[in-house]
Coordinates of C-alpha atoms in Angstrom, one line a residue:
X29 CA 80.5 90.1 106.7
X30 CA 76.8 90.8 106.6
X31 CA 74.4 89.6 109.2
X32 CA 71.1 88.4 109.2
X33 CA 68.5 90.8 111.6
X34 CA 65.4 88.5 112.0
X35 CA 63.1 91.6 113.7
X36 CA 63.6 93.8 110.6
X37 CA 61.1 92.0 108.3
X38 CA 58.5 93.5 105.7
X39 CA 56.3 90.4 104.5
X40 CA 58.9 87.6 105.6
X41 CA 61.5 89.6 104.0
X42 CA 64.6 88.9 106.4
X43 CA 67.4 91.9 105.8
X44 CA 71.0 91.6 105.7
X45 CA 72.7 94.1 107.5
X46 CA 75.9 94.9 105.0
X47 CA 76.6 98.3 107.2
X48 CA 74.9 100.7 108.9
X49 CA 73.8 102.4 105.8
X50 CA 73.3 99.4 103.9
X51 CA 71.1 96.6 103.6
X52 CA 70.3 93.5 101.5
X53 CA 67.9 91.4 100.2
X54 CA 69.2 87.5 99.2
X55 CA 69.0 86.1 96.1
X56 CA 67.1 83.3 98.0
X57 CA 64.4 85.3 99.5
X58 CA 62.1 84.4 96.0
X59 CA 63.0 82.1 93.7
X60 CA 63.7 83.8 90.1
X61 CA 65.6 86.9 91.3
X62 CA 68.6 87.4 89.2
X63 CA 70.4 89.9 91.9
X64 CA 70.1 90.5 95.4
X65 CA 68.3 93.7 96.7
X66 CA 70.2 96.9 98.3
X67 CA 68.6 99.3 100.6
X68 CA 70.3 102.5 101.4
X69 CA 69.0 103.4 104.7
X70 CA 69.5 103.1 108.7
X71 CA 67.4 101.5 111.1
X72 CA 65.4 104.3 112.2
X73 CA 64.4 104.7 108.0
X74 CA 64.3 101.2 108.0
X75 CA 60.8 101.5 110.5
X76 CA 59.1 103.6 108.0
X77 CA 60.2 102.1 104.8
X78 CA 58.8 98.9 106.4
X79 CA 55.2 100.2 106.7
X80 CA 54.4 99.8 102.9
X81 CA 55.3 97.1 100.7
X82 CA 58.4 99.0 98.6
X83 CA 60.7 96.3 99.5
X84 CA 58.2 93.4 98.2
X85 CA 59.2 95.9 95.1
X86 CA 62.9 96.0 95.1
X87 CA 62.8 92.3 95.3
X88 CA 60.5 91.9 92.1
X89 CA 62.9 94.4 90.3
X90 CA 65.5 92.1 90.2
X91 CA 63.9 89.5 88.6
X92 CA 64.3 92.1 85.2
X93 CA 66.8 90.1 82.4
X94 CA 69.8 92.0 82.2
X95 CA 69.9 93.6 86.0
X96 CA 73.7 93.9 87.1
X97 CA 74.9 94.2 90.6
X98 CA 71.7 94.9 92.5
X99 CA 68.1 96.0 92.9
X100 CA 68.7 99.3 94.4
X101 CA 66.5 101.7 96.6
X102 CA 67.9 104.8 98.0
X103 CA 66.7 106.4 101.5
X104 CA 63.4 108.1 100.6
X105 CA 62.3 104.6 98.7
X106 CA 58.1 103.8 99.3
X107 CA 55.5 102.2 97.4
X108 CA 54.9 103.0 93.3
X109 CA 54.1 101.8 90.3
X110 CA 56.1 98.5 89.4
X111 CA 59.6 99.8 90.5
X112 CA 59.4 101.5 94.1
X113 CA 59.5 105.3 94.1
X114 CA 63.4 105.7 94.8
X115 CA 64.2 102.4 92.7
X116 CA 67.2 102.0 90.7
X117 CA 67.8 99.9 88.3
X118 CA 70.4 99.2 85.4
X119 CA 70.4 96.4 83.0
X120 CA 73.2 95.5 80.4
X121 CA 72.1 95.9 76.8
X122 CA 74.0 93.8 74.9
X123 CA 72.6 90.5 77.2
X124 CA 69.6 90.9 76.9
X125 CA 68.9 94.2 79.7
X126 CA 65.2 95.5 79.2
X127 CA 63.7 99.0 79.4
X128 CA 60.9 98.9 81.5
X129 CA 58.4 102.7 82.2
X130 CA 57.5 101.5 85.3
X131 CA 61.6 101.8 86.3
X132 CA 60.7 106.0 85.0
X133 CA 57.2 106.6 86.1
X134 CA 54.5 108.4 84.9
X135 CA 55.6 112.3 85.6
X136 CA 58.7 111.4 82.8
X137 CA 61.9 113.7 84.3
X138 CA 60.0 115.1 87.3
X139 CA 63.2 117.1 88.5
X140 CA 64.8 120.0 90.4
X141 CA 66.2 122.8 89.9
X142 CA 68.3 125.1 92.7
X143 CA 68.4 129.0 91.4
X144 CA 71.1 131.0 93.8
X145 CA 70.9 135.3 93.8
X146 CA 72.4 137.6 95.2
X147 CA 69.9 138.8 97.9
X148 CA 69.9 138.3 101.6
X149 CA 67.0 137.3 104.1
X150 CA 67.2 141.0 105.5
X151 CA 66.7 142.1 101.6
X152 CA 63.4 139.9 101.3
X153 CA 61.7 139.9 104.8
X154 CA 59.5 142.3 104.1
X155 CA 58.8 141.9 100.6
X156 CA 58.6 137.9 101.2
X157 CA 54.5 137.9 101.0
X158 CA 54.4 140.3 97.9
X159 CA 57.1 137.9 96.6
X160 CA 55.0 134.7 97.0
X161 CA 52.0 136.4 96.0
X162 CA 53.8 137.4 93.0
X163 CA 54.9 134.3 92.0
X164 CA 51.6 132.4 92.4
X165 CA 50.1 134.9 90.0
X166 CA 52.8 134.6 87.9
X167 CA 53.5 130.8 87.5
X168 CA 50.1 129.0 86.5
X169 CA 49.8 125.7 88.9
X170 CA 47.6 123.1 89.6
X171 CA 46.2 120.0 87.8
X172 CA 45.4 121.0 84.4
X173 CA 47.0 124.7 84.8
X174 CA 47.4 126.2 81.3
X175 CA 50.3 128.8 80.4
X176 CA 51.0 131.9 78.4
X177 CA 53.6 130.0 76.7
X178 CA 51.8 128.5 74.1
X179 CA 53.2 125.6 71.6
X180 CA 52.2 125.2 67.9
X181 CA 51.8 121.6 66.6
X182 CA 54.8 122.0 64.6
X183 CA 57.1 123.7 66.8
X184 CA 56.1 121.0 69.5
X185 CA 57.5 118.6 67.7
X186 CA 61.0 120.9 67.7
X187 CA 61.0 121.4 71.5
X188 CA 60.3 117.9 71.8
X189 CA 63.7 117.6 70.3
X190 CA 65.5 120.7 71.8
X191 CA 64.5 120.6 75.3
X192 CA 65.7 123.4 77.0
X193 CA 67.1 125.1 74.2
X194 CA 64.3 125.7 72.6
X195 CA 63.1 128.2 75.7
X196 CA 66.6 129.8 75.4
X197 CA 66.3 130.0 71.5
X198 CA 62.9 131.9 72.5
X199 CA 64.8 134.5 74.8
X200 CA 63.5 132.6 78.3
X201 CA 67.3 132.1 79.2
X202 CA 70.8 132.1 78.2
X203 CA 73.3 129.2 77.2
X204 CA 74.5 129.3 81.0
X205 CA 71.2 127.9 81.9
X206 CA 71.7 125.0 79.7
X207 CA 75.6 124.4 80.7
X208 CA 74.4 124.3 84.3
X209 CA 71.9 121.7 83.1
X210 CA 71.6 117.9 83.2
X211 CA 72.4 117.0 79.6
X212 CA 72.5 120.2 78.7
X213 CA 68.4 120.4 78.7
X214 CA 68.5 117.9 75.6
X215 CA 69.1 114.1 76.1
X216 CA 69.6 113.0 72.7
X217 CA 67.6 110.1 70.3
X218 CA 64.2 111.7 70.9
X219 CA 61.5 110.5 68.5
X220 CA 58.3 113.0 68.0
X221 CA 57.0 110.1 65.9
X222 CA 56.8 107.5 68.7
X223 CA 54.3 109.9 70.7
X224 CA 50.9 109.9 70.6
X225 CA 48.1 112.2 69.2
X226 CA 46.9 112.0 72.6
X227 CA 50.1 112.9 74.2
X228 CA 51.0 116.3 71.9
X229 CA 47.3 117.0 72.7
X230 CA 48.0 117.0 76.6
X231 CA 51.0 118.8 76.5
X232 CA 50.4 121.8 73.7
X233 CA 49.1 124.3 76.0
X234 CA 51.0 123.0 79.3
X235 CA 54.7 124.3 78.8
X236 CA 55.6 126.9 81.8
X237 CA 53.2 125.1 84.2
X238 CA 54.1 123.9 87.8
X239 CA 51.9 120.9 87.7
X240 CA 50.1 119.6 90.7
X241 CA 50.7 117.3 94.0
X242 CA 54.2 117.6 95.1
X243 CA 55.4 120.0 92.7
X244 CA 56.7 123.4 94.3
X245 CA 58.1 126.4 93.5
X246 CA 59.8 127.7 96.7
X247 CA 61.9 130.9 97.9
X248 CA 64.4 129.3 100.5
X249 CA 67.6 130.7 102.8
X250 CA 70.4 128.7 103.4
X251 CA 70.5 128.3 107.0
X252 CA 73.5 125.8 107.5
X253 CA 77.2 125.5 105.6
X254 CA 78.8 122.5 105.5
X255 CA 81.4 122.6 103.2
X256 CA 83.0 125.9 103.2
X257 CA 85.3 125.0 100.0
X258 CA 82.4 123.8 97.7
X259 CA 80.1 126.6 99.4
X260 CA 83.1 129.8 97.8
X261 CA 83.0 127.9 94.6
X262 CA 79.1 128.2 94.4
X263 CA 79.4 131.8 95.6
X264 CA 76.9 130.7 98.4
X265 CA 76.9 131.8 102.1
X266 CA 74.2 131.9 105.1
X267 CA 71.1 133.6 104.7
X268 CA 71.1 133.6 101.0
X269 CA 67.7 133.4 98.8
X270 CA 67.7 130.1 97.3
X271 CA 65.0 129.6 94.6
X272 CA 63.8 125.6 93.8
X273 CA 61.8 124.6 91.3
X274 CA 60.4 121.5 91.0
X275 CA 58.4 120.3 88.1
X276 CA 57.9 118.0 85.5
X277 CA 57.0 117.0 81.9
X278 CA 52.9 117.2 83.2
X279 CA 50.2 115.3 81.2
X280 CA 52.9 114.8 78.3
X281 CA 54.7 112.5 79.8
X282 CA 51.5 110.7 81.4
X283 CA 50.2 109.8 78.9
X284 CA 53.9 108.6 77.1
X285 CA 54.2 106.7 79.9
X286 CA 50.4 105.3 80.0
X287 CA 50.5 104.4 76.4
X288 CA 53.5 102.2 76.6
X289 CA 52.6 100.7 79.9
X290 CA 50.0 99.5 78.2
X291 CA 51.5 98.5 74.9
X292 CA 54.4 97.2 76.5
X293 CA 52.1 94.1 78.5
X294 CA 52.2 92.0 75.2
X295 CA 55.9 92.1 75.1
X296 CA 56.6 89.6 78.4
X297 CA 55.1 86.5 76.4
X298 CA 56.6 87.9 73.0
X299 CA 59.7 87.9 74.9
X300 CA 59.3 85.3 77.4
X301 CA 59.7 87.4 80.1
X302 CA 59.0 86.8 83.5
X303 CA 58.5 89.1 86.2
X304 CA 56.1 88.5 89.5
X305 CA 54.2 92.0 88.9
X306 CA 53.0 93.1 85.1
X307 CA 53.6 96.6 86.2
X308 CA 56.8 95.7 85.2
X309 CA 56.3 95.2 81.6
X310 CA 59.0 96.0 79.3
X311 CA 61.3 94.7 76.4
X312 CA 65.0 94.1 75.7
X313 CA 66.2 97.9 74.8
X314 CA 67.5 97.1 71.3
X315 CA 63.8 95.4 70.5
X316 CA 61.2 97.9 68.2
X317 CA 59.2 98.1 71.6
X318 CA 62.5 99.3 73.7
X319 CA 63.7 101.9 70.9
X320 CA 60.1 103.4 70.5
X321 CA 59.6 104.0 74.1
X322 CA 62.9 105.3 74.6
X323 CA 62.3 108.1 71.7
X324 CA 59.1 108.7 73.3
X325 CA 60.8 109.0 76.4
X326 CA 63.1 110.8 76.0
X327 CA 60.8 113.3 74.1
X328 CA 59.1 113.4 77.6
X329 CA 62.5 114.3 79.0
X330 CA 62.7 117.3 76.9
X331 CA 59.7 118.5 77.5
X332 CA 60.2 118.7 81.2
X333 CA 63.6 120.5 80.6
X334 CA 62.0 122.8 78.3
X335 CA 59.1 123.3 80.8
X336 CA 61.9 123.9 84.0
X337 CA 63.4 126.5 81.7
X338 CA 60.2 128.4 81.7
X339 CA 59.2 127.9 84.5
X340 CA 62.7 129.7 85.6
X341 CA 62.1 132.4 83.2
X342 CA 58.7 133.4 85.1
X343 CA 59.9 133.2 88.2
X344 CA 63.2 135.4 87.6
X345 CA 60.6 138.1 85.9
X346 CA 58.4 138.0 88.8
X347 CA 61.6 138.7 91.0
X348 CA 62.5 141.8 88.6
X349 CA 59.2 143.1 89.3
X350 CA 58.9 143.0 92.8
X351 CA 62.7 144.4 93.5
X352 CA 62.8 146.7 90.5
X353 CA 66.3 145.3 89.2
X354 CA 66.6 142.0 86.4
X355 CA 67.8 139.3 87.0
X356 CA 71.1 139.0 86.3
X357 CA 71.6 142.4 88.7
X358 CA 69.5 140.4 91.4
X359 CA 72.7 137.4 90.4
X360 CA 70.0 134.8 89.3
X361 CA 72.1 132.0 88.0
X362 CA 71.4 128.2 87.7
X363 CA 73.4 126.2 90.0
X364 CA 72.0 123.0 88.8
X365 CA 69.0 121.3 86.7
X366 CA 68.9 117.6 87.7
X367 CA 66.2 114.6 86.7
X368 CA 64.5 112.3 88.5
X369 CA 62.4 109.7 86.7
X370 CA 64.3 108.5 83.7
X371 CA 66.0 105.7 82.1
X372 CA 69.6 106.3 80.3
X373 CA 72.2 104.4 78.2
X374 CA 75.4 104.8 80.2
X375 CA 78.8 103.6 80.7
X376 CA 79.5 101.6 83.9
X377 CA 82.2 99.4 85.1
X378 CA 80.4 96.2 86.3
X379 CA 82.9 93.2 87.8
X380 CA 86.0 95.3 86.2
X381 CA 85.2 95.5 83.1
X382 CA 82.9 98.4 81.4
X383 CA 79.5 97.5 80.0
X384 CA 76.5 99.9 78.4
X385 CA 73.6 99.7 80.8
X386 CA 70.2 101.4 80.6
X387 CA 70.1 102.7 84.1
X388 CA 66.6 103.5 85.8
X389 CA 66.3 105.9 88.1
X390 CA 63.0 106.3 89.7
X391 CA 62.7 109.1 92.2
X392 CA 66.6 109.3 92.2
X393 CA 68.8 111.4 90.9
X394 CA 72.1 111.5 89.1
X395 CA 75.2 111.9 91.4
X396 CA 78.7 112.0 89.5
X397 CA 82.1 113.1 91.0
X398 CA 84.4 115.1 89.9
X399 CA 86.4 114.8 87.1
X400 CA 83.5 113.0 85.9
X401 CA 83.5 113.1 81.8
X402 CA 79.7 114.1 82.0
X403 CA 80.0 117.1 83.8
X404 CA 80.7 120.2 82.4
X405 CA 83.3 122.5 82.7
X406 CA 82.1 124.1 85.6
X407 CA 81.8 121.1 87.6
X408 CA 84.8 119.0 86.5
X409 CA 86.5 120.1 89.7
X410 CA 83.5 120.4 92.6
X411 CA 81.7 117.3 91.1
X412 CA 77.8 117.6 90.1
X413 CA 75.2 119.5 92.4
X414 CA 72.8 117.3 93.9
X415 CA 69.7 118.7 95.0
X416 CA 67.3 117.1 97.6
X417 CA 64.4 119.3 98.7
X418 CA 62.2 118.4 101.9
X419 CA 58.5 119.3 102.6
X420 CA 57.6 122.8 102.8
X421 CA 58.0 122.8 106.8
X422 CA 61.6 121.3 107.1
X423 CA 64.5 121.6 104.8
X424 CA 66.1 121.2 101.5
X425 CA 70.1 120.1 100.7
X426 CA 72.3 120.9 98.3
X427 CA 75.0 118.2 98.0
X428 CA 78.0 117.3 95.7
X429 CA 78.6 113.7 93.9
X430 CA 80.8 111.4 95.4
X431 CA 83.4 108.4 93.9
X432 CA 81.0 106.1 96.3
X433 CA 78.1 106.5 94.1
X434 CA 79.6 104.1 91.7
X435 CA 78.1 101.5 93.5
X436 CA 74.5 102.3 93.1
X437 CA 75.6 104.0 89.0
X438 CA 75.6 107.3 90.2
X439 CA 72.6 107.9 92.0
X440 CA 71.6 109.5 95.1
X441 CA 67.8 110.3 96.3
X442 CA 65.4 112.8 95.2
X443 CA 63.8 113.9 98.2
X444 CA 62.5 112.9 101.4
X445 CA 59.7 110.2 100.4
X446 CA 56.4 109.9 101.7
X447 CA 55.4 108.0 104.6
X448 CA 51.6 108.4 104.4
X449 CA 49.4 108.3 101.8
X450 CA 47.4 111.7 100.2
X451 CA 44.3 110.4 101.2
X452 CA 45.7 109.8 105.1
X453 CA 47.7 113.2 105.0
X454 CA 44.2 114.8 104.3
X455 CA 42.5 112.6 106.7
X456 CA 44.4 113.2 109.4
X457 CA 45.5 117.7 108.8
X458 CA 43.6 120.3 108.9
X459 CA 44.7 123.2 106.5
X460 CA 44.1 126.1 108.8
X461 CA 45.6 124.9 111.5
X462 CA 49.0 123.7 109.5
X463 CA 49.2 127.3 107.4
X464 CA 48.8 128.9 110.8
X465 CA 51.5 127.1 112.2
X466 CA 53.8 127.2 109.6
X467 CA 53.1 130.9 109.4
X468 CA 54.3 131.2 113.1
X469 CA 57.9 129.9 111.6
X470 CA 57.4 132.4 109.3
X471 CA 56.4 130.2 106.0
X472 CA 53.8 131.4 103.3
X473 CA 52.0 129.0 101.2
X474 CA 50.2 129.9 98.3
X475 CA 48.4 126.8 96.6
X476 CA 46.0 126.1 94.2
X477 CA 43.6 124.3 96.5
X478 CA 43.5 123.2 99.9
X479 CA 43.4 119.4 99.1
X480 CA 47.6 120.4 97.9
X481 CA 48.0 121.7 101.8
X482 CA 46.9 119.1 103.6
X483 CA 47.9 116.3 101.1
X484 CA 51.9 118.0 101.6
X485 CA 51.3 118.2 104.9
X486 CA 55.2 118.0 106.2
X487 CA 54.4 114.9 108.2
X488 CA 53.1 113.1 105.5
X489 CA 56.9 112.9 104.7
X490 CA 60.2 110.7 105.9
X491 CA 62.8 114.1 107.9
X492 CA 64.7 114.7 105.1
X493 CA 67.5 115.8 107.4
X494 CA 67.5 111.8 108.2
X495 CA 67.8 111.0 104.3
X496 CA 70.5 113.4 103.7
X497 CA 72.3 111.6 106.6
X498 CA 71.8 108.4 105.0
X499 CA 73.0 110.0 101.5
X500 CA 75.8 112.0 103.2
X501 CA 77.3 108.8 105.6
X502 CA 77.0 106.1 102.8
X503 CA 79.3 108.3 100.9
X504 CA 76.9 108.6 97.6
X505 CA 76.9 112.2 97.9
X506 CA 78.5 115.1 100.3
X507 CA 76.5 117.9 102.1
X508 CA 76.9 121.1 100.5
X509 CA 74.2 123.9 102.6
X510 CA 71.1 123.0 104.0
X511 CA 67.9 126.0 103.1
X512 CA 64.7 126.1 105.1
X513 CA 61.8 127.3 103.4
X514 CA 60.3 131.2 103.2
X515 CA 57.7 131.2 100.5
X516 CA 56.3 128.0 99.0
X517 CA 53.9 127.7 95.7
X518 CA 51.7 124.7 95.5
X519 CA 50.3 123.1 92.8

C-alpha cells in the first residue's frame, strides 16, 4: 500500500512512496493527467531530483493521449526540454498514442558504446598519456569538429538508411560490430526525404566526430566484479582496459529535431490536443506529421549508429599505433552499442493483453532480459548489456537487463544526471585545480576547451554509484563490473 510523505514535495507535488525505490505521482495532483507519475529513485536521489522542476515534467508527460501505465523517470531524471531528461514514455498506437520529439531530444540516439581488449592496467600505465594524446589527435571533438570521413550528398542519403553498416560496408568494422549492436546499427522505416536541406547540410562533413558537452571518449579499468557468471561470459576480469564511447547523431539530428519541434506546434489544435507545456507538441503516430518525423528520426538514429561505428574505427587504429599490434590481436571487440534518445514501435503487454506502443525514451536506455526475442544470439542467454557511464572522476557500470524492467518497457537509465547547471558547474570550478586533482588519482583529460572541463566538472553530477543502486535494487537491471576512468577525451 503506498503512503503519502508530505516533506518530499517539488512545487506542491506530494509523492507516494510505492517502495523504497519507487515513487508516485497521483492522477489527482493536476487535473487532465491521463496516468499517474513513477519515479525510480530513493530518498537520498529524491533531494537532488527535487532541486529542479523535472517532476513538474513527469506530471505534464502524462497528460500525452495514448500514455499507458505511467509517466516514468528513471534515477538520473533532471530538467529538459518537454519530457525530463531520463523521461519515459509509451503511448498505444492504435488509441490514439502520439509521437512527440520532445520524448527524444535534440542529440537524436545520443548513445554508448563499451569496447572490451585484451590489455591489462600494468600493459597501459605507462603508455596511458601517449594513449590519450593519441586519441585526441586522432578523433576530431568539439562543437562543430569536422572529420576525415567525409559523406557525399548521395551516399548520405544511403547511410541515412544503413546506419552502421554503411561504416562496416566501408571497411571501419566487421558484421560483429553490428550483431553486438542495438538494432543491429539500422532501425528500420527511415525516410531521407522527410529531412531537411538544412539537416544533410549540418551533418555532411560531421560523421566520425565526438561532438561536444558531455560527449566522451574514455580509456577505463574495471575495478569491481559483481557478477562472476556474466563477467566469464563477457571474457572480462579486474584491471581490464575498457574503452566507452559516447556520442551522438551531432548537428543532424538538431536540427531533425528543431525542425519538427517547430512544425509539430500546429498539430495540438489540428488535433485537439492538450498538453500544459507546448514543448510537448506532437501528433497521433499514424497522422502524416507522426510518420514524417519518425522517418526523419529514425534517419537521425542511423546516423548516430553510423557515426559510433566510426568513431570506434578511429579509436581501435589509434590503439594499433600506439602498441604496435591491430586490433583484433589487442581483442577489441564490441560488447554492446546501446541508444539513448529515441522513440520506437514496440510490443508490450499492458493490463494482460499485448499492445504496439511508441515507447520514448529520453536519457534512458533499452534494458531487455534474457531470452528476450530482440536480442541477438549472443545475448539470448546473459540478457542485453546495459551501459551507464559516470563523470570522468567516478565510475561507469556495465549491467545486464532484468524481467523487472517490464514495468517501465524495458528501460533503465543512461547515466548519472546532472545536478547543476553548465553555467553553475563553470561558476563554481576552476579547471587547473580539477585536472590537477584528478591527475593525482591518476586521470588524464584531453578536451577541446576548458569551458568542457569545468562544465563536466564530476560534481556537477548525481554519484552514479547511487543511480546504479537505484537501477540495480529496483530490479530493472543487474550489476555486471564497475570501471573507473584512466584517460578521458572531451568534447
Amino acid at each position: 500500500m503506498a503512503r503519502t510523505v508530505p516533506n518530499l514535495t517539488m512545487d506542491d507535488i506530494a509523492l507516494e512512496k510505492i517502495d523504497d525505490y519507487r515513487w508516485r505521482i497521483p492522477r489527482s495532483y493536476k487535473p487532465g493527467m491521463r496516468v499517474p507519475g513513477i519515479i525510480y529513485a530513493d530518498e537520498k536521489l529524491l533531494k537532488d531530483i527535487r532541486q529542479d522542476k523535472a517532476l513538474e515534467q513527469v506530471a505534464n508527460v502524462a497528460f500525452l493521449p495514448g500514455i499507458v501505465k505511467a509517466s516514468l523517470a528513471m534515477p538520473d531524471i533532471h530538467w529538459g526540454y518537454g519530457f525530463p531528461i531520463g523521461g519515459v514514455a509509451a503511448t498505444d498506437i492504435e488509441n490514439g498514442g502520439v509521437v512527440s520529439p520532445g520524448g527524444v531530444g535534440f542529440d537524436i540516439n545520443c548513445g554508448v558504446r563499451l569496447v572490451r581488449t585484451d590489455l591489462q592496467f600494468e600493459d597501459v600505465k605507462d603508455k596511458l598519456k601517449e594513449l590519450t594524446y593519441a586519441l585526441f589527435s586522432d578523433v576530431p571533438s568539439g562543437v562543430g569538429s569536422k572529420g576525415d570521413i567525409r559523406v557525399g550528398a548521395k551516399e548520405e542519403k544511403e547511410l541515412l538508411v544503413k546506419g552502421a553498416k554503411w561504416a562496416v560496408e566501408k571497411g571501419l568494422g566487421t558484421q560483429d560490430d553490428l550483431d553486438c549492436t542495438e538494432e543491429e546499427g539500422a532501425i528500420q522505416g527511415a525516410d531521407p526525404a522527410a529531412v531537411s536541406e538544412r539537416a544533410y547540410e549540418r551533418g555532411k562533413a560531421q560523421s566520425g566526430t565526438l561532438g561536444s558537452g558531455n560527449h566522451f571518449l574514455e580509456v577505463q579499468a574495471i575495478d569491481q566484479l559483481y557478477d562472476r557468471d556474466a563477467c566469464d561470459a563477457l571474457g572480462l576480469n579486474s584491471g581490464q582496459i575498457m574503452v566507452m564511447i559516447h556520442s551522438g547523431s551531432r548537428g543532424f539530428g538538431y536540427q531533425v529535431c528543431e525542425d519538427y519541434t517547430r512544425s509539430m506546434v500546429h498539430c495540438l489544435a489540428k488535433y485537439n490536443i492538450s498538453v500544459p507545456d507546448r514543448q510537448l507538441a506532437c501528433a497521433p503516430v499514424n497522422s502524416a506529421e507522426g510518420k514524417a518525423y519518425l522517418g526523419a528520426m529514425k534517419c537521425a538514429a542511423n546516423y548516430a549508429w553510423a557515426n559510433r561505428q566510426c568513431l570506434m574505427h578511429l579509436t581501435r587504429r589509434a590503439f594499433e599505433r600506439i602498441f604496435n599490434m591491430s586490433w583484433q590481436k589487442l581483442g577489441m571487440s564490441l560488447i554492446y552499442d546501446v541508444a539513448h534518445n529515441i522513440a520506437k514501435i514496440e510490443k508490450h503487454i499492458v493490463d494482460g493483453k499485448e499492445k504496439t506502443l511508441c515507447v520514448h525514451r529520453k536519457g534512458a536506455t533499452r534494458s531487455i532480459p534474457a531470452g528476450h526475442p530482440a536480442l541477438p544470439q549472443k545475448y539470448k542467454k546473459l540478457g542485453q548489456p546495459v551501459i551507464i557511464p559516470g563523470d570522468m572522476g567516478r565510475n561507469s557500470y556495465l549491467l545486464i537487463g532484468q524481467e523487472g524492467a517490464a514495468e517501465t518497457f524495458y528501460s533503465a537509465c543512461h547515466g548519472a544526471g546532472r545536478v547543476k547547471s553548465r553555467t553553475a558547474s563553470a561558476r563554481s570550478t576552476n579547471a587547473d585545480t580539477l585536472l590537477k586533482e584528478l591527475a593525482s588519482r591518476g586521470i588524464i583529460v584531453k578536451a577541446s576547451g576548458r569551458e568542457t572541463i569545468v562544465e563536466e566538472a564530476p560534481q556537477a553530477y548525481k554519484d552514479v554509484n547511487d543511480v546504479v543502486d537505484v537501477v540495480h535494487n529496483a530490479g530493472l537491471a543487474k550489476r555486471v563490473c564497475r570501471m573507473r576512468p584512466l584517460g578521458v577525451i572531451k568534447g
